Short mmCIF file of the C-alpha atoms (twelve columns), coordinates in Angstrom:
data_MODEL
# 
_entry.id   MODEL 
# 
loop_
_atom_site.group_PDB 
_atom_site.id 
_atom_site.type_symbol 
_atom_site.label_atom_id 
_atom_site.label_alt_id 
_atom_site.label_comp_id 
_atom_site.label_asym_id 
_atom_site.label_seq_id 
_atom_site.Cartn_x 
_atom_site.Cartn_y 
_atom_site.Cartn_z 
_atom_site.pdbx_PDB_model_num 
ATOM 1   C CA . MET A 1   -13.796 6.277   -3.172  1 
ATOM 2   C CA . ILE A 2   -11.446 8.689   -1.398  1 
ATOM 3   C CA . LEU A 3   -8.137  9.185   -3.211  1 
ATOM 4   C CA . LEU A 4   -4.896  10.309  -1.616  1 
ATOM 5   C CA . CYS A 5   -5.154  13.595  -3.515  1 
ATOM 6   C CA . ASP A 6   -8.351  14.453  -1.629  1 
ATOM 7   C CA . PRO A 7   -7.784  17.656  0.428   1 
ATOM 8   C CA . ARG A 8   -9.261  15.896  3.459   1 
ATOM 9   C CA . VAL A 9   -6.227  13.596  3.582   1 
ATOM 10  C CA . ALA A 10  -3.711  16.446  3.665   1 
ATOM 11  C CA . ALA A 11  -5.828  18.247  6.273   1 
ATOM 12  C CA . VAL A 12  -5.364  15.511  8.893   1 
ATOM 13  C CA . PRO A 13  -3.081  16.846  11.667  1 
ATOM 14  C CA . GLY A 14  0.306   15.185  11.609  1 
ATOM 15  C CA . VAL A 15  1.739   13.687  14.805  1 
ATOM 16  C CA . ASP A 16  4.523   11.136  15.269  1 
ATOM 17  C CA . ASP A 17  4.550   9.101   18.465  1 
ATOM 18  C CA . GLY A 18  8.083   7.781   17.942  1 
ATOM 19  C CA . ASP A 19  7.145   4.155   17.284  1 
ATOM 20  C CA . PRO A 20  10.431  2.694   15.978  1 
ATOM 21  C CA . LEU A 21  11.089  0.993   12.679  1 
ATOM 22  C CA . VAL A 22  11.580  -2.774  12.739  1 
ATOM 23  C CA . ASP A 23  13.623  -4.683  10.148  1 
ATOM 24  C CA . LEU A 24  11.508  -7.549  8.854   1 
ATOM 25  C CA . ARG A 25  14.667  -9.485  8.077   1 
ATOM 26  C CA . ASP A 26  14.789  -9.973  11.847  1 
ATOM 27  C CA . VAL A 27  11.168  -11.192 12.022  1 
ATOM 28  C CA . PRO A 28  11.193  -14.800 10.796  1 
ATOM 29  C CA . GLU A 29  7.449   -15.207 11.318  1 
ATOM 30  C CA . LEU A 30  6.785   -12.963 8.293   1 
ATOM 31  C CA . ARG A 31  7.879   -13.837 4.785   1 
ATOM 32  C CA . LEU A 32  9.711   -11.014 2.983   1 
ATOM 33  C CA . ASP A 33  9.992   -10.896 -0.796  1 
ATOM 34  C CA . GLY A 34  13.023  -9.291  -2.418  1 
ATOM 35  C CA . ARG A 35  11.549  -7.821  -5.602  1 
ATOM 36  C CA . ALA A 36  11.454  -4.280  -4.161  1 
ATOM 37  C CA . ALA A 37  14.764  -4.559  -2.325  1 
ATOM 38  C CA . ASP A 38  16.954  -1.453  -2.272  1 
ATOM 39  C CA . PRO A 39  20.626  -1.170  -1.268  1 
ATOM 40  C CA . ALA A 40  19.775  0.491   2.056   1 
ATOM 41  C CA . GLY A 41  17.176  -2.122  2.986   1 
ATOM 42  C CA . ALA A 42  14.414  0.459   3.413   1 
ATOM 43  C CA . TYR A 43  11.858  -1.870  1.823   1 
ATOM 44  C CA . ALA A 44  12.213  -4.275  4.770   1 
ATOM 45  C CA . ARG A 45  11.375  -1.746  7.485   1 
ATOM 46  C CA . LEU A 46  8.015   -1.042  9.099   1 
ATOM 47  C CA . ARG A 47  6.861   0.590   12.303  1 
ATOM 48  C CA . HIS A 48  6.779   -1.731  15.288  1 
ATOM 49  C CA . GLN A 49  3.001   -1.511  15.728  1 
ATOM 50  C CA . VAL A 50  2.455   -2.312  12.052  1 
ATOM 51  C CA . VAL A 51  4.583   -5.437  12.369  1 
ATOM 52  C CA . ASP A 52  2.601   -6.521  15.424  1 
ATOM 53  C CA . ARG A 53  -0.633  -6.053  13.495  1 
ATOM 54  C CA . LEU A 54  0.646   -8.046  10.523  1 
ATOM 55  C CA . LEU A 55  1.550   -10.893 12.858  1 
ATOM 56  C CA . ALA A 56  -1.924  -10.734 14.374  1 
ATOM 57  C CA . ALA A 57  -3.511  -10.753 10.912  1 
ATOM 58  C CA . GLN A 58  -1.427  -13.711 9.803   1 
ATOM 59  C CA . ARG A 59  -2.589  -15.741 12.788  1 
ATOM 60  C CA . THR A 60  -6.187  -15.440 11.569  1 
ATOM 61  C CA . LEU A 61  -5.514  -16.705 8.038   1 
ATOM 62  C CA . PRO A 62  -6.771  -20.145 7.008   1 
ATOM 63  C CA . ASP A 63  -4.316  -23.016 7.288   1 
ATOM 64  C CA . GLY A 64  -1.833  -23.069 4.435   1 
ATOM 65  C CA . LEU A 65  -1.837  -19.316 3.799   1 
ATOM 66  C CA . ARG A 66  0.673   -16.698 4.900   1 
ATOM 67  C CA . LEU A 67  1.331   -13.024 4.278   1 
ATOM 68  C CA . LEU A 68  4.113   -12.179 1.849   1 
ATOM 69  C CA . VAL A 69  5.482   -8.674  2.404   1 
ATOM 70  C CA . ILE A 70  6.740   -6.856  -0.697  1 
ATOM 71  C CA . GLU A 71  7.618   -3.361  0.504   1 
ATOM 72  C CA . GLY A 72  7.384   -1.251  3.632   1 
ATOM 73  C CA . TYR A 73  9.170   2.044   4.188   1 
ATOM 74  C CA . ARG A 74  9.900   4.109   1.082   1 
ATOM 75  C CA . PRO A 75  12.115  7.210   1.344   1 
ATOM 76  C CA . TYR A 76  10.930  10.574  0.029   1 
ATOM 77  C CA . GLU A 77  13.146  10.524  -3.071  1 
ATOM 78  C CA . ALA A 78  12.002  7.060   -4.114  1 
ATOM 79  C CA . GLN A 79  8.364   8.080   -3.646  1 
ATOM 80  C CA . LEU A 80  8.860   11.210  -5.735  1 
ATOM 81  C CA . ASN A 81  10.549  9.263   -8.530  1 
ATOM 82  C CA . ILE A 82  7.686   6.758   -8.761  1 
ATOM 83  C CA . PHE A 83  5.069   9.509   -8.721  1 
ATOM 84  C CA . THR A 84  6.833   11.554  -11.398 1 
ATOM 85  C CA . ALA A 85  7.423   8.573   -13.683 1 
ATOM 86  C CA . TYR A 86  3.800   7.429   -13.627 1 
ATOM 87  C CA . ARG A 87  2.466   10.972  -13.995 1 
ATOM 88  C CA . ASP A 88  4.663   11.507  -17.054 1 
ATOM 89  C CA . GLU A 89  3.555   8.173   -18.506 1 
ATOM 90  C CA . LEU A 90  -0.083  9.212   -18.219 1 
ATOM 91  C CA . ARG A 91  0.680   12.592  -19.794 1 
ATOM 92  C CA . ARG A 92  2.230   10.866  -22.801 1 
ATOM 93  C CA . ASN A 93  -0.593  8.345   -23.148 1 
ATOM 94  C CA . HIS A 94  -3.396  10.881  -22.694 1 
ATOM 95  C CA . PRO A 95  -2.431  14.266  -24.116 1 
ATOM 96  C CA . ASP A 96  -6.121  15.262  -24.063 1 
ATOM 97  C CA . TRP A 97  -6.371  14.965  -20.273 1 
ATOM 98  C CA . SER A 98  -6.333  18.119  -18.172 1 
ATOM 99  C CA . PRO A 99  -3.506  18.575  -15.634 1 
ATOM 100 C CA . GLN A 100 -6.013  17.969  -12.825 1 
ATOM 101 C CA . ARG A 101 -7.166  14.681  -14.309 1 
ATOM 102 C CA . VAL A 102 -3.574  13.544  -14.852 1 
ATOM 103 C CA . TYR A 103 -2.870  14.314  -11.212 1 
ATOM 104 C CA . GLU A 104 -5.945  12.472  -9.938  1 
ATOM 105 C CA . GLU A 105 -5.328  9.437   -12.123 1 
ATOM 106 C CA . THR A 106 -1.708  9.347   -10.972 1 
ATOM 107 C CA . THR A 107 -2.807  9.206   -7.344  1 
ATOM 108 C CA . LYS A 108 -4.831  6.071   -8.024  1 
ATOM 109 C CA . PHE A 109 -1.479  4.283   -8.302  1 
ATOM 110 C CA . VAL A 110 1.036   6.303   -6.311  1 
ATOM 111 C CA . SER A 111 0.608   8.820   -3.516  1 
ATOM 112 C CA . PRO A 112 1.677   12.458  -3.705  1 
ATOM 113 C CA . VAL A 113 4.827   12.808  -1.615  1 
ATOM 114 C CA . GLU A 114 3.159   15.235  0.785   1 
ATOM 115 C CA . VAL A 115 0.875   12.531  2.202   1 
ATOM 116 C CA . ALA A 116 2.680   9.335   1.170   1 
ATOM 117 C CA . PRO A 117 1.854   6.474   3.566   1 
ATOM 118 C CA . HIS A 118 4.975   4.483   2.678   1 
ATOM 119 C CA . SER A 119 7.240   7.358   3.690   1 
ATOM 120 C CA . THR A 120 5.932   7.145   7.257   1 
ATOM 121 C CA . GLY A 121 6.880   3.499   7.700   1 
ATOM 122 C CA . GLY A 122 3.216   2.776   8.351   1 
ATOM 123 C CA . ALA A 123 2.261   1.353   4.936   1 
ATOM 124 C CA . VAL A 124 2.933   -2.064  3.489   1 
ATOM 125 C CA . ASP A 125 2.489   -3.685  0.096   1 
ATOM 126 C CA . LEU A 126 1.800   -7.382  0.483   1 
ATOM 127 C CA . THR A 127 0.044   -10.431 -0.896  1 
ATOM 128 C CA . LEU A 128 -0.763  -13.998 0.101   1 
ATOM 129 C CA . CYS A 129 1.324   -17.097 -0.424  1 
ATOM 130 C CA . THR A 130 1.218   -20.760 0.487   1 
ATOM 131 C CA . ALA A 131 3.221   -22.206 3.347   1 
ATOM 132 C CA . ASP A 132 5.899   -22.985 0.748   1 
ATOM 133 C CA . GLY A 133 6.079   -19.363 -0.360  1 
ATOM 134 C CA . ILE A 134 4.182   -19.749 -3.644  1 
ATOM 135 C CA . GLU A 135 2.038   -16.698 -4.391  1 
ATOM 136 C CA . VAL A 136 -1.656  -17.292 -4.872  1 
ATOM 137 C CA . ASP A 137 -3.698  -15.735 -7.671  1 
ATOM 138 C CA . MET A 138 -4.890  -12.293 -6.558  1 
ATOM 139 C CA . GLY A 139 -6.193  -11.263 -9.969  1 
ATOM 140 C CA . THR A 140 -3.312  -8.960  -10.915 1 
ATOM 141 C CA . ALA A 141 0.332   -8.644  -10.063 1 
ATOM 142 C CA . VAL A 142 1.325   -6.469  -7.141  1 
ATOM 143 C CA . ASP A 143 1.881   -2.927  -8.461  1 
ATOM 144 C CA . ALA A 144 -0.288  -3.422  -11.547 1 
ATOM 145 C CA . THR A 145 -1.377  0.035   -12.656 1 
ATOM 146 C CA . PRO A 146 -5.013  0.998   -13.248 1 
ATOM 147 C CA . GLU A 147 -4.014  1.926   -16.790 1 
ATOM 148 C CA . ALA A 148 -2.464  -1.451  -17.609 1 
ATOM 149 C CA . SER A 149 -4.914  -3.643  -15.695 1 
ATOM 150 C CA . GLY A 150 -8.153  -1.977  -16.746 1 
ATOM 151 C CA . ASN A 151 -8.770  -1.165  -13.073 1 
ATOM 152 C CA . ALA A 152 -8.526  -4.844  -12.086 1 
ATOM 153 C CA . CYS A 153 -6.047  -3.672  -9.453  1 
ATOM 154 C CA . PHE A 154 -8.928  -1.988  -7.603  1 
ATOM 155 C CA . THR A 155 -9.594  -4.019  -4.467  1 
ATOM 156 C CA . ALA A 156 -13.287 -4.518  -5.231  1 
ATOM 157 C CA . ALA A 157 -12.801 -5.216  -8.951  1 
ATOM 158 C CA . THR A 158 -15.339 -7.672  -10.348 1 
ATOM 159 C CA . SER A 159 -13.444 -8.366  -13.581 1 
ATOM 160 C CA . ILE A 160 -11.126 -10.897 -11.887 1 
ATOM 161 C CA . GLY A 161 -11.792 -14.581 -11.324 1 
ATOM 162 C CA . ALA A 162 -13.669 -16.013 -8.352  1 
ATOM 163 C CA . PRO A 163 -10.567 -17.534 -6.692  1 
ATOM 164 C CA . ALA A 164 -8.780  -14.167 -6.785  1 
ATOM 165 C CA . ARG A 165 -11.814 -12.386 -5.343  1 
ATOM 166 C CA . ARG A 166 -11.896 -14.958 -2.535  1 
ATOM 167 C CA . TYR A 167 -8.221  -14.482 -1.706  1 
ATOM 168 C CA . ARG A 168 -8.641  -10.708 -1.680  1 
ATOM 169 C CA . ARG A 169 -11.527 -11.075 0.758   1 
ATOM 170 C CA . ILE A 170 -9.513  -13.399 3.003   1 
ATOM 171 C CA . MET A 171 -6.517  -11.090 3.131   1 
ATOM 172 C CA . GLY A 172 -8.669  -7.988  3.517   1 
ATOM 173 C CA . ALA A 173 -10.656 -9.408  6.402   1 
ATOM 174 C CA . ALA A 174 -7.504  -10.409 8.274   1 
ATOM 175 C CA . LEU A 175 -5.783  -7.064  7.821   1 
ATOM 176 C CA . ALA A 176 -8.883  -4.976  8.558   1 
ATOM 177 C CA . CYS A 177 -9.509  -6.900  11.766  1 
ATOM 178 C CA . ALA A 178 -5.921  -6.122  12.767  1 
ATOM 179 C CA . GLY A 179 -6.589  -2.390  12.366  1 
ATOM 180 C CA . LEU A 180 -5.106  -1.630  8.949   1 
ATOM 181 C CA . VAL A 181 -6.915  0.188   6.139   1 
ATOM 182 C CA . ASN A 182 -6.743  -0.472  2.422   1 
ATOM 183 C CA . TYR A 183 -6.240  2.018   -0.385  1 
ATOM 184 C CA . PRO A 184 -9.129  0.928   -2.639  1 
ATOM 185 C CA . THR A 185 -7.317  1.298   -5.957  1 
ATOM 186 C CA . GLU A 186 -4.536  -1.096  -4.852  1 
ATOM 187 C CA . TRP A 187 -5.573  -4.417  -3.337  1 
ATOM 188 C CA . TRP A 188 -2.032  -4.942  -2.008  1 
ATOM 189 C CA . HIS A 189 -1.627  -1.600  -0.178  1 
ATOM 190 C CA . TRP A 190 -2.526  -1.418  3.517   1 
ATOM 191 C CA . SER A 191 -1.553  1.095   6.158   1 
ATOM 192 C CA . TYR A 192 -1.790  2.087   9.793   1 
ATOM 193 C CA . GLY A 193 -0.997  5.346   11.552  1 
ATOM 194 C CA . ASP A 194 -0.683  7.568   8.456   1 
ATOM 195 C CA . ARG A 195 -2.986  10.348  7.238   1 
ATOM 196 C CA . TYR A 196 -5.131  8.081   5.078   1 
ATOM 197 C CA . TRP A 197 -5.613  5.669   7.978   1 
ATOM 198 C CA . ALA A 198 -6.548  8.548   10.281  1 
ATOM 199 C CA . LEU A 199 -9.132  9.925   7.854   1 
ATOM 200 C CA . MET A 200 -10.713 6.543   7.195   1 
ATOM 201 C CA . THR A 201 -10.882 5.553   10.872  1 
ATOM 202 C CA . GLY A 202 -11.853 8.942   12.280  1 
ATOM 203 C CA . ALA A 203 -8.653  9.308   14.303  1 
ATOM 204 C CA . PRO A 204 -7.983  12.930  15.362  1 
ATOM 205 C CA . HIS A 205 -4.411  12.857  14.008  1 
ATOM 206 C CA . THR A 206 -1.773  10.574  12.595  1 
ATOM 207 C CA . ARG A 207 0.392   8.281   14.678  1 
ATOM 208 C CA . TYR A 208 3.245   8.476   12.191  1 
ATOM 209 C CA . GLY A 209 4.820   11.281  10.217  1 
ATOM 210 C CA . PRO A 210 7.282   11.091  7.324   1 
ATOM 211 C CA . LEU A 211 10.726  9.707   8.101   1 
# 
């Protein structure tokens, strides 16, 4: 399992090809959830090519299922705040852990700001829902931490029920076929064009840099 703190991620050359951000509130084909909404509407924005790939993935889903987007672009400050809060929580809960372990465990849930996929507009947190917008059982809530879920948030977790494992496989197959990559500690997190995507696909550089 390659974590976002791995030096190989930061070593990927950064390039931005200028692919614009798209506001998902203007894309009726994709359902957008409001739980991560921010006053500026950043959560609703994704790079154009990512949106196209989500639409392609959705077209391959079985009848009665749709993607439900939770969050896209996340500004630097918001990313830093999430990282710092979870790191400090782990420090309090595990005073025996070394600083390096705290850092590594933190990155299983939230990326260091230096390589954060969400801050490029190329990453998306999402789940599956029915045609009526009712979320299906994916085994944990979106944004469940490894600490709180006993690692059930890991994409390949075997501690969840069979229906949840099936839905994770369905969503994963659709998104992978559309060219996105998953962060294996978060079943809901998928990205395209960022450093993690480039490393996992063997691309020579990123498509997207931080915005």
